[in-house]
Amino acid sequence: MKKFSVFIVIIFSAIVYLFAQTGTVDIKASVQRGKKVYTQYCLACHQADGGGVPRMNPPLQKTEYVLGDKKRLINIVLKGSNDPIEINGEEYVNPMASHAHLSDQQIADVLTFVRNSFGNKASGITPAEVKQARAKK
Amino acid sequence: MRMLFSIVANAILCTACVAQKAEEVTIKTPTGFSTINVVKDFGRVRHIAVNTNGDLYLKLERLEKGKGIIRLRDTNKDGIYDDTLAFGNYIGTGIALKNGFLYASSNTTVYRYKLDANQNITDINNPETIVTGLVDKRQHSSKSITLDNAGNIYVNIGAPSNVCQEQDRQQGSKGMMPCPILETAGGIWQFKADKLNQSYAEGVRYATGLRNVVGLDWNDEVNELFVTVHGRDMLFQHYPQLYNQKAGAELPSETMYMIKKGDDGGWPYVYWDHLQKKKILSPEYGGDGKKTGAPQAIEPLVGFPGHMAPNALLFYKGNQFPAKYKQGAFIAFHGSWNRSPEPQEGFYVVFVPMKNGKPSGNWEVFANGFSGFEKVDNLGAVKHRPCGLAEGSDGSLYVSDDNKGYVWKISYKK
């Protein structure tokens, strides 16, 4: 019995180790956690359907900002944005506040949620990637 | 083959008919009023003006074929505009007619065009620049205009900020004291209507502490300026310990003020709460949802539910509508976004009965149905958003939409 427990622990550790090494995320779990973060911090401006607000707050549906360069996306959440943002010929004028107060895990989860909701399908984002972007400043 | 052709043709026709129908809405008004759609598909139609000869001017927020102003004329008087003149290579919101001139604003500048005896613009390519160099930091950048009867023009300069925090829209960021934005924005500036190239130095800060006035009109009955203000966002999102979701949707009030020279509306330090009927201290300045503040600030004439975005104000001067509407205020509400996850509100034209510049009864929804939905949960699906108002010389009321570029004409018949 004891031997079996040790075996389980070893296997489990190996799995955790592998996940940590490859940076893979359990997308489903991350999306579920990310939805809660989205509801609390993002929904007011970007709306429940990710459609944003015309001319004010940009949409998150199938846009290059969401589906493209992960680093740029992570940095918008970390640093906020007050640059002109144009999507499909439409300019969005409201500034976005920095959300650096969220943890690496929360940012990874919410971005994984956004990249896999509102018609989007893209790879997840890991806490390690957020940590890396945060360290760069 | 013929059958195939017929199927394809039907499919094309049907797609076209569905696409067209999808934008049509039924506008509901009180008994006796009727509404017809007179303009379609001009894009972002912001404010509008109707000349004495019936010409309808549209100010566009996005250029259509490189032009930002449209004049529509009904040359044969059959009720259909048959002549379209496009000019002005700038976007913007404000447009007004006064004493033989057409005034129009970009987000930094006010221009005017001289009209001749036939109401034609004498030189459409070379307007005079009346005001220049106004703040445009993208947020709240539209410059609404109105004129008095003493040779002055009033320009709204919206605050490029939510509530003058050190970090705009950042949860926990404190409000700046005093708010430096108020030096060049967050108020109404007065300029001479006929003097060229005026900037801040030549203008007068007529009123301050007004976050973003989009609707404004001169009230001839009492000879004063009236404005409608867009209140601040994010009370619930940034202070969930002080405001629940419903309170955050309902507060602060959208407001209508009568403005005298030197007045202060209290932004960013306070906001109006129409439920408590008090000027409440903003939480960014130490407020808790109950403490009052800014004793020097004026109180609004009306406090509407939050975030509905009053984009146009018009005092009705005509005789076509029943007597109760005379000298009353019509307000076009663009519709909210900062009420989610509660349903959005607004997207209609409201009437406030007025006597001697004061409300003489409760406000009521006058024209509704623009959004195309009973309840708006999804802003992207909204069909039309009321944005501008104008009165024709026959006393009809015109309402513009800056989502799909429609204009409706509302008339009354006994």
Coordinates of C-alpha atoms in Angstrom, one line a residue:
Chain A
M1 CA 0.0 0.0 0.0
K2 CA 2.8 2.4 1.0
K3 CA 4.7 1.4 -2.1
F4 CA 1.7 2.2 -4.2
S5 CA 1.3 5.7 -2.6
V6 CA 4.9 6.5 -3.3
F7 CA 4.3 5.4 -6.9
I8 CA 1.3 7.7 -7.2
V9 CA 3.2 10.6 -5.7
I10 CA 6.1 10.0 -8.1
I11 CA 3.8 9.8 -11.1
F12 CA 1.9 12.9 -10.0
S13 CA 5.1 14.9 -9.5
A14 CA 6.3 13.8 -12.9
I15 CA 3.1 15.1 -14.5
V16 CA 3.3 18.4 -12.7
Y17 CA 7.0 18.6 -13.6
L18 CA 6.2 18.0 -17.3
F19 CA 3.4 20.6 -17.3
A20 CA 5.7 23.1 -15.7
Q21 CA 8.5 22.4 -18.2
T22 CA 6.4 22.5 -21.4
G23 CA 4.2 25.4 -20.2
T24 CA 1.0 23.6 -21.2
V25 CA -2.1 24.7 -19.4
D26 CA -5.3 22.9 -18.6
I27 CA -7.3 25.1 -20.9
K28 CA -10.7 24.1 -19.6
A29 CA -9.9 24.8 -16.0
S30 CA -8.1 28.0 -16.9
V31 CA -11.1 29.2 -18.9
Q32 CA -13.4 28.5 -16.0
R33 CA -11.3 30.5 -13.6
G34 CA -10.7 33.2 -16.2
K35 CA -14.5 33.7 -16.7
K36 CA -14.7 34.8 -13.1
V37 CA -11.9 37.3 -13.5
Y38 CA -13.5 38.6 -16.7
T39 CA -16.8 39.2 -15.0
Q40 CA -15.2 41.1 -12.2
Y41 CA -12.7 43.2 -14.1
C42 CA -13.4 43.3 -17.8
L43 CA -17.1 42.9 -18.5
A44 CA -18.2 46.4 -17.6
C45 CA -16.3 47.8 -20.6
H46 CA -15.9 44.9 -23.0
Q47 CA -19.4 43.6 -22.3
A48 CA -20.7 40.1 -21.6
D49 CA -20.4 39.1 -25.3
G50 CA -17.0 40.5 -25.7
G51 CA -18.4 42.9 -28.3
G52 CA -17.1 46.0 -26.5
V53 CA -18.8 49.4 -26.9
P54 CA -18.8 51.0 -30.4
R55 CA -16.2 53.8 -30.7
M56 CA -15.3 53.5 -26.9
N57 CA -14.1 50.1 -25.8
P58 CA -12.7 47.7 -28.3
P59 CA -14.3 44.3 -29.1
L60 CA -12.5 41.1 -28.2
Q61 CA -14.1 39.0 -30.9
K62 CA -11.7 37.6 -33.4
T63 CA -9.4 40.5 -33.4
E64 CA -5.7 40.5 -34.0
Y65 CA -5.1 42.1 -30.6
V66 CA -6.6 39.1 -28.9
L67 CA -5.5 36.3 -31.3
G68 CA -2.2 37.6 -32.4
D69 CA 1.0 38.4 -30.4
K70 CA 0.6 37.1 -26.9
K71 CA 3.2 39.4 -25.5
R72 CA 1.4 42.5 -26.7
L73 CA -1.9 41.2 -25.3
I74 CA -0.3 40.4 -21.9
N75 CA 1.3 43.9 -21.8
I76 CA -2.1 45.6 -22.5
V77 CA -3.4 44.0 -19.4
L78 CA -0.3 44.7 -17.3
K79 CA 0.3 48.3 -18.5
G80 CA -3.1 49.4 -19.7
S81 CA -3.4 51.3 -23.0
N82 CA -4.0 54.8 -24.1
D83 CA -2.9 54.4 -27.6
P84 CA -5.3 54.8 -30.5
I85 CA -6.7 51.3 -31.2
E86 CA -8.2 50.7 -34.6
I87 CA -10.1 47.5 -35.4
N88 CA -11.9 47.0 -38.8
G89 CA -11.6 50.7 -39.6
E90 CA -13.2 51.8 -36.3
E91 CA -11.2 53.8 -33.7
Y92 CA -11.7 53.1 -29.9
V93 CA -11.1 56.1 -27.6
N94 CA -11.5 55.1 -24.0
P95 CA -8.2 54.4 -22.2
M96 CA -7.8 51.0 -20.5
A97 CA -6.4 51.0 -16.9
S98 CA -3.4 48.9 -15.9
H99 CA -4.4 45.6 -14.3
A100 CA -1.0 44.8 -12.9
H101 CA -2.6 44.2 -9.5
L102 CA -4.0 40.9 -10.8
S103 CA -1.8 37.9 -10.2
D104 CA 0.1 36.1 -13.0
Q105 CA -2.4 33.2 -12.6
Q106 CA -5.4 35.6 -12.9
I107 CA -4.0 37.3 -16.0
A108 CA -3.1 34.0 -17.6
D109 CA -6.6 32.7 -16.8
V110 CA -8.5 35.7 -18.1
L111 CA -6.5 35.9 -21.3
T112 CA -7.0 32.1 -21.8
F113 CA -10.7 32.7 -21.3
V114 CA -10.8 35.6 -23.8
R115 CA -8.8 33.7 -26.4
N116 CA -11.2 30.8 -26.1
S117 CA -14.6 32.7 -25.9
F118 CA -16.6 35.0 -28.1
G119 CA -15.9 32.9 -31.1
N120 CA -12.2 32.9 -30.5
K121 CA -10.0 29.8 -30.6
A122 CA -6.4 30.1 -29.7
S123 CA -3.7 28.7 -27.4
G124 CA -3.8 29.4 -23.7
I125 CA -1.5 31.8 -21.8
T126 CA 0.5 30.5 -18.9
P127 CA 1.4 32.3 -15.6
A128 CA 5.1 31.8 -16.7
E129 CA 4.5 34.0 -19.8
V130 CA 2.8 36.7 -17.7
K131 CA 5.6 36.5 -15.2
Q132 CA 8.2 37.0 -18.0
A133 CA 6.3 40.0 -19.4
R134 CA 6.0 41.5 -16.0
A135 CA 9.7 41.1 -15.3
K136 CA 10.6 42.9 -18.5
K137 CA 8.6 46.0 -17.5
Chain B
M1 CA -31.8 26.0 -66.0
R2 CA -34.5 28.6 -65.8
M3 CA -35.6 27.1 -62.5
L4 CA -32.0 27.3 -61.2
F5 CA -31.8 30.9 -62.3
S6 CA -35.1 31.7 -60.5
I7 CA -33.9 30.0 -57.3
V8 CA -30.6 32.0 -57.4
A9 CA -32.4 35.2 -58.2
N10 CA -34.9 34.6 -55.4
A11 CA -32.1 33.9 -53.0
I12 CA -30.3 37.1 -53.9
L13 CA -33.5 39.1 -53.7
C14 CA -34.4 37.6 -50.4
T15 CA -31.0 38.3 -48.9
A16 CA -31.3 41.9 -50.0
C17 CA -34.8 42.2 -48.5
V18 CA -33.7 40.6 -45.2
A19 CA -30.7 42.8 -45.0
Q20 CA -32.8 45.9 -45.6
K21 CA -35.5 45.0 -43.2
A22 CA -33.0 44.2 -40.5
E23 CA -32.3 47.9 -39.9
E24 CA -36.0 49.0 -39.9
V25 CA -37.6 49.8 -36.6
T26 CA -41.0 51.1 -35.5
I27 CA -40.8 54.3 -33.6
K28 CA -43.5 54.6 -30.9
T29 CA -44.8 58.1 -30.0
P30 CA -47.8 59.5 -28.1
T31 CA -51.2 59.4 -29.8
G32 CA -51.5 61.9 -32.7
F33 CA -47.8 61.8 -33.6
S34 CA -46.4 60.0 -36.6
T35 CA -42.9 59.2 -37.6
I36 CA -41.4 58.8 -41.0
N37 CA -37.8 57.9 -41.9
V38 CA -36.4 60.6 -44.1
V39 CA -32.7 59.8 -44.3
K40 CA -30.8 56.5 -44.4
D41 CA -27.3 55.2 -44.4
F42 CA -25.1 58.3 -43.8
G43 CA -23.1 56.5 -41.2
R44 CA -22.2 58.5 -38.1
V45 CA -24.8 61.3 -38.1
R46 CA -24.2 63.3 -35.0
H47 CA -25.9 66.6 -34.6
I48 CA -28.3 68.0 -37.2
A49 CA -29.8 71.4 -38.2
V50 CA -32.8 72.3 -40.4
N51 CA -32.8 75.6 -42.3
T52 CA -35.8 77.8 -42.8
N53 CA -36.1 76.6 -46.4
G54 CA -36.2 72.9 -45.2
D55 CA -32.5 72.1 -46.0
L56 CA -31.3 69.4 -43.6
Y57 CA -27.7 69.5 -42.5
L58 CA -26.0 66.4 -41.0
K59 CA -22.6 66.6 -39.2
L60 CA -20.8 63.3 -39.5
E61 CA -18.3 61.7 -37.1
R62 CA -16.8 59.6 -39.8
L63 CA -16.1 60.9 -43.3
E64 CA -18.4 59.6 -46.1
K65 CA -16.4 59.7 -49.3
G66 CA -14.0 62.2 -47.7
K67 CA -16.7 64.6 -46.5
G68 CA -18.0 65.4 -43.0
I69 CA -21.1 67.6 -43.7
I70 CA -24.1 66.7 -45.8
R71 CA -26.8 69.1 -46.9
L72 CA -30.0 67.4 -48.1
R73 CA -32.5 69.5 -50.1
D74 CA -36.0 68.8 -51.4
T75 CA -36.0 70.9 -54.5
N76 CA -39.4 69.9 -55.8
K77 CA -41.1 69.9 -52.4
D78 CA -42.5 66.4 -52.6
G79 CA -41.2 65.5 -49.2
I80 CA -38.2 63.5 -50.5
Y81 CA -34.6 64.9 -50.5
D82 CA -33.5 64.8 -54.1
D83 CA -30.3 66.9 -53.8
T84 CA -27.3 66.0 -51.8
L85 CA -24.3 68.3 -51.2
A86 CA -21.3 66.9 -49.3
F87 CA -18.5 69.2 -48.1
G88 CA -16.1 69.8 -45.2
N89 CA -13.2 67.4 -44.9
Y90 CA -13.3 67.0 -41.1
I91 CA -15.2 64.8 -38.7
G92 CA -17.1 66.2 -35.7
T93 CA -20.4 66.6 -33.9
G94 CA -21.6 70.2 -33.7
I95 CA -23.7 72.0 -36.3
A96 CA -26.0 75.1 -36.0
L97 CA -27.6 77.8 -38.1
K98 CA -27.7 81.4 -37.0
N99 CA -28.1 84.8 -38.6
G100 CA -27.2 83.7 -42.1
F101 CA -24.3 81.4 -41.2
L102 CA -23.9 77.7 -40.8
Y103 CA -21.5 76.8 -37.9
A104 CA -19.9 73.4 -37.7
S105 CA -17.3 71.9 -35.4
S106 CA -14.5 69.4 -35.7
N107 CA -13.0 68.0 -32.4
T108 CA -10.6 71.0 -32.2
T109 CA -12.1 73.8 -34.3
V110 CA -15.3 75.7 -35.0
Y111 CA -15.9 76.9 -38.6
R112 CA -18.6 78.9 -40.2
Y113 CA -20.0 79.2 -43.7
K114 CA -21.8 82.2 -45.1
L115 CA -25.2 81.6 -46.6
D116 CA -26.6 83.7 -49.5
A117 CA -30.2 84.9 -49.9
N118 CA -31.1 81.6 -51.5
Q119 CA -29.7 79.7 -48.5
N120 CA -26.7 78.4 -50.5
I121 CA -23.2 78.4 -49.0
T122 CA -21.2 81.0 -50.8
D123 CA -17.9 79.2 -50.5
I124 CA -18.1 75.6 -49.4
N125 CA -14.3 75.0 -49.6
N126 CA -13.2 78.0 -47.5
P127 CA -15.1 78.4 -44.3
E128 CA -14.0 80.9 -41.7
T129 CA -12.2 79.5 -38.7
I130 CA -14.0 80.9 -35.6
V131 CA -12.4 78.9 -32.8
T132 CA -9.3 76.8 -33.0
G133 CA -6.8 74.8 -30.8
L134 CA -9.3 73.2 -28.4
V135 CA -8.3 70.1 -26.4
D136 CA -8.8 66.8 -28.2
K137 CA -7.5 63.8 -26.3
R138 CA -9.9 61.4 -28.0
Q139 CA -12.0 60.7 -24.9
H140 CA -15.1 63.0 -24.8
S141 CA -13.6 65.0 -27.7
S142 CA -16.8 66.1 -29.5
K143 CA -17.4 69.8 -29.5
S144 CA -21.1 70.5 -29.4
I145 CA -22.1 74.1 -30.1
T146 CA -25.0 76.5 -29.7
L147 CA -25.5 80.3 -30.1
D148 CA -27.3 82.9 -28.1
N149 CA -29.0 86.1 -29.4
A150 CA -26.2 88.4 -28.5
G151 CA -23.5 87.3 -30.9
N152 CA -21.9 84.5 -28.8
I153 CA -21.2 80.9 -29.5
Y154 CA -21.0 78.3 -26.7
V155 CA -18.7 75.3 -27.1
N156 CA -18.6 72.2 -24.9
I157 CA -15.1 71.0 -24.1
G158 CA -15.5 67.6 -22.6
A159 CA -13.0 66.4 -19.9
P160 CA -10.7 63.7 -21.4
S161 CA -11.1 61.7 -18.2
N162 CA -13.7 59.8 -16.2
V163 CA -13.3 61.5 -12.8
C164 CA -9.9 63.3 -12.9
Q165 CA -8.0 60.4 -11.2
E166 CA -4.2 60.4 -11.2
Q167 CA -4.5 57.3 -13.4
D168 CA -7.7 57.6 -15.5
R169 CA -10.1 54.7 -14.9
Q170 CA -7.6 52.9 -12.6
Q171 CA -9.3 51.3 -9.6
G172 CA -8.0 52.8 -6.4
S173 CA -6.3 55.8 -8.1
K174 CA -7.0 59.0 -6.2
G175 CA -8.7 62.1 -7.6
M176 CA -6.4 65.0 -8.4
M177 CA -6.9 68.0 -6.1
P178 CA -7.5 70.5 -7.6
C179 CA -8.4 68.9 -10.9
P180 CA -6.0 70.4 -13.5
I181 CA -8.2 69.2 -16.4
L182 CA -10.7 72.0 -15.6
E183 CA -8.3 74.7 -16.9
T184 CA -8.9 73.6 -20.5
A185 CA -11.8 71.2 -20.4
G186 CA -14.7 69.9 -18.4
G187 CA -16.8 73.0 -19.1
I188 CA -18.5 75.3 -21.6
W189 CA -16.4 78.0 -23.3
Q190 CA -18.0 81.2 -24.7
F191 CA -16.5 82.8 -27.9
K192 CA -17.6 85.6 -30.2
A193 CA -19.7 84.2 -33.1
D194 CA -18.1 86.4 -35.7
K195 CA -14.4 86.8 -34.6
L196 CA -11.8 84.7 -36.4
N197 CA -9.2 82.4 -35.0
Q198 CA -10.1 82.6 -31.3
S199 CA -8.5 80.1 -29.0
Y200 CA -8.6 79.7 -25.2
A201 CA -7.0 83.1 -24.7
E202 CA -9.8 84.9 -26.5
G203 CA -12.6 82.7 -25.0
V204 CA -14.3 82.8 -21.6
R205 CA -14.7 79.7 -19.5
Y206 CA -18.5 80.3 -19.1
A207 CA -19.1 77.3 -16.9
T208 CA -16.9 74.6 -15.3
G209 CA -17.3 71.3 -13.5
L210 CA -19.3 69.7 -16.4
R211 CA -17.7 66.4 -17.3
N212 CA -19.0 66.0 -20.8
V213 CA -21.9 68.1 -22.2
V214 CA -23.0 66.7 -25.5
G215 CA -26.5 68.2 -25.6
L216 CA -26.8 72.0 -25.2
D217 CA -29.3 74.6 -26.4
W218 CA -30.0 78.3 -25.9
N219 CA -33.4 78.8 -24.3
D220 CA -35.0 81.9 -25.8
E221 CA -37.8 82.0 -23.3
V222 CA -35.5 82.8 -20.4
N223 CA -32.5 83.8 -22.4
E224 CA -30.1 81.3 -20.8
L225 CA -27.9 78.3 -21.7
F226 CA -29.1 74.8 -20.9
V227 CA -27.0 71.7 -21.0
T228 CA -27.3 67.9 -20.6
V229 CA -24.3 66.2 -19.0
H230 CA -22.9 62.6 -19.2
G231 CA -22.1 61.5 -15.7
R232 CA -19.1 59.5 -14.6
D233 CA -18.7 55.7 -14.9
M234 CA -17.5 52.8 -12.7
L235 CA -19.0 53.5 -9.2
F236 CA -19.8 49.8 -8.7
Q237 CA -16.8 48.4 -10.5
H238 CA -14.3 50.5 -8.6
Y239 CA -16.1 50.7 -5.3
P240 CA -18.1 47.5 -4.8
Q241 CA -17.9 48.0 -1.0
L242 CA -20.0 51.2 -1.4
Y243 CA -22.2 50.5 -4.4
N244 CA -24.0 47.3 -5.4
Q245 CA -24.5 46.4 -9.1
K246 CA -27.9 48.0 -9.3
A247 CA -26.7 51.3 -7.6
G248 CA -23.8 51.4 -10.0
A249 CA -26.1 51.1 -13.0
E250 CA -28.5 53.7 -11.7
L251 CA -25.9 56.2 -10.4
P252 CA -24.8 58.8 -10.9
S253 CA -27.6 60.7 -12.6
E254 CA -27.4 62.0 -16.1
T255 CA -28.3 65.7 -15.6
M256 CA -29.9 68.7 -17.2
Y257 CA -28.8 72.2 -15.9
M258 CA -29.6 75.8 -16.5
I259 CA -26.2 77.4 -16.8
K260 CA -25.3 81.0 -15.9
K261 CA -22.0 82.6 -16.4
G262 CA -19.5 81.4 -13.8
D263 CA -21.5 78.3 -12.7
D264 CA -19.8 75.2 -11.5
G265 CA -21.4 71.7 -12.0
G266 CA -19.1 70.1 -9.4
W267 CA -17.3 67.5 -11.5
P268 CA -15.1 65.7 -10.6
Y269 CA -15.5 66.3 -6.9
V270 CA -19.2 65.5 -6.6
Y271 CA -21.9 63.8 -8.7
W272 CA -25.7 64.2 -8.6
D273 CA -27.8 61.4 -7.0
H274 CA -31.4 61.7 -8.1
L275 CA -32.5 59.2 -5.5
Q276 CA -31.1 61.1 -2.6
K277 CA -31.5 64.4 -4.4
K278 CA -28.0 65.5 -3.3
K279 CA -24.6 66.3 -4.6
I280 CA -22.6 63.3 -3.4
L281 CA -18.8 63.4 -2.8
S282 CA -17.0 61.2 -5.4
P283 CA -15.3 58.2 -3.7
E284 CA -12.1 59.2 -5.4
Y285 CA -12.3 62.4 -3.3
G286 CA -13.1 60.6 0.0
G287 CA -16.9 60.0 -0.6
D288 CA -18.8 57.0 0.8
G289 CA -22.0 57.3 -1.2
K290 CA -23.6 59.4 1.4
K291 CA -21.3 62.3 2.2
T292 CA -22.2 65.5 0.3
G293 CA -19.7 68.0 -1.1
A294 CA -19.0 71.0 -3.3
P295 CA -21.5 73.4 -1.7
Q296 CA -20.7 76.1 -4.3
A297 CA -21.8 73.8 -7.2
I298 CA -25.2 74.3 -8.8
E299 CA -28.0 71.6 -8.7
P300 CA -29.4 70.2 -11.9
L301 CA -33.0 70.8 -12.9
V302 CA -33.5 67.1 -13.7
G303 CA -31.6 64.0 -12.7
F304 CA -32.2 61.0 -15.0
P305 CA -31.1 57.4 -14.4
G306 CA -27.4 56.8 -14.9
H307 CA -25.3 56.3 -18.0
M308 CA -28.1 56.9 -20.6
A309 CA -26.0 59.4 -22.4
P310 CA -28.1 62.6 -23.2
N311 CA -26.6 63.5 -26.6
A312 CA -28.9 66.3 -27.7
L313 CA -31.1 69.0 -26.1
L314 CA -33.7 71.0 -27.9
F315 CA -36.3 73.5 -26.7
Y316 CA -39.4 73.3 -28.8
K317 CA -40.5 76.6 -30.2
G318 CA -43.0 75.5 -32.8
N319 CA -46.8 75.5 -32.9
Q320 CA -47.4 72.2 -34.6
F321 CA -47.2 70.0 -31.4
P322 CA -49.9 70.3 -28.7
A323 CA -49.5 73.2 -26.3
K324 CA -47.9 71.2 -23.5
Y325 CA -44.8 70.8 -25.7
K326 CA -44.2 74.5 -26.3
Q327 CA -40.9 75.7 -24.7
G328 CA -40.4 72.2 -23.3
A329 CA -37.2 70.2 -23.6
F330 CA -36.6 67.2 -25.9
I331 CA -33.5 65.2 -25.0
A332 CA -32.1 62.4 -27.2
F333 CA -30.5 59.6 -25.2
H334 CA -27.8 57.7 -27.0
G335 CA -28.1 54.7 -24.7
S336 CA -25.9 53.3 -22.0
W337 CA -23.0 50.9 -21.8
N338 CA -21.9 51.2 -18.2
R339 CA -24.9 49.5 -16.7
S340 CA -23.8 45.9 -17.6
P341 CA -24.4 43.2 -16.5
E342 CA -27.8 45.0 -15.9
P343 CA -29.7 45.7 -19.2
Q344 CA -28.7 48.8 -21.0
E345 CA -31.0 51.8 -20.9
G346 CA -31.8 54.9 -23.0
F347 CA -31.9 54.7 -26.8
Y348 CA -35.0 57.0 -26.8
V349 CA -36.1 60.7 -26.9
V350 CA -37.4 62.1 -23.7
F351 CA -39.7 65.1 -23.2
V352 CA -39.4 67.4 -20.1
P353 CA -42.4 69.9 -19.8
M354 CA -41.0 73.3 -19.0
K355 CA -42.3 76.7 -17.9
N356 CA -40.1 79.8 -17.6
G357 CA -37.0 77.6 -17.8
K358 CA -38.1 75.2 -15.0
P359 CA -39.5 71.7 -15.3
S360 CA -43.3 71.9 -14.8
G361 CA -43.9 68.1 -14.6
N362 CA -42.1 64.8 -14.7
W363 CA -40.0 63.7 -17.7
E364 CA -41.5 61.1 -20.0
V365 CA -40.3 59.0 -22.9
F366 CA -41.5 60.7 -26.0
A367 CA -40.1 58.5 -28.9
N368 CA -38.9 55.0 -28.4
G369 CA -38.0 51.9 -30.4
F370 CA -34.8 53.1 -32.0
S371 CA -32.7 50.2 -30.6
G372 CA -35.0 47.6 -32.1
F373 CA -35.1 45.7 -28.8
E374 CA -37.4 45.8 -25.8
K375 CA -34.4 45.1 -23.6
V376 CA -30.8 45.8 -24.7
D377 CA -28.2 43.3 -23.4
N378 CA -25.9 43.3 -26.4
L379 CA -24.8 46.8 -27.6
G380 CA -23.4 45.4 -30.8
A381 CA -26.9 44.4 -31.9
V382 CA -28.5 47.8 -31.3
K383 CA -29.9 49.1 -34.6
H384 CA -30.0 52.9 -34.0
R385 CA -28.8 55.3 -31.3
P386 CA -30.5 58.7 -31.1
C387 CA -27.8 61.5 -31.2
G388 CA -29.1 64.7 -32.7
L389 CA -32.3 66.8 -32.6
A390 CA -33.6 69.6 -34.8
E391 CA -36.8 71.5 -35.3
G392 CA -38.1 72.2 -38.8
S393 CA -39.8 75.6 -39.5
D394 CA -43.1 73.7 -39.7
G395 CA -42.6 72.6 -36.1
S396 CA -41.7 68.9 -37.0
L397 CA -39.0 67.3 -34.8
Y398 CA -36.1 65.6 -36.5
V399 CA -34.1 62.8 -34.7
S400 CA -30.7 61.6 -36.0
D401 CA -28.9 58.3 -35.4
D402 CA -25.1 57.9 -35.3
N403 CA -25.1 54.1 -35.7
K404 CA -26.6 53.6 -39.1
G405 CA -27.0 57.3 -40.2
Y406 CA -30.8 57.5 -40.2
V407 CA -33.0 60.6 -39.6
W408 CA -36.6 60.5 -38.6
K409 CA -39.2 63.3 -38.9
I410 CA -41.9 63.3 -36.2
S411 CA -45.0 65.3 -36.9
Y412 CA -48.4 65.9 -35.2
K413 CA -51.8 66.0 -36.6
K414 CA -55.0 66.5 -34.6

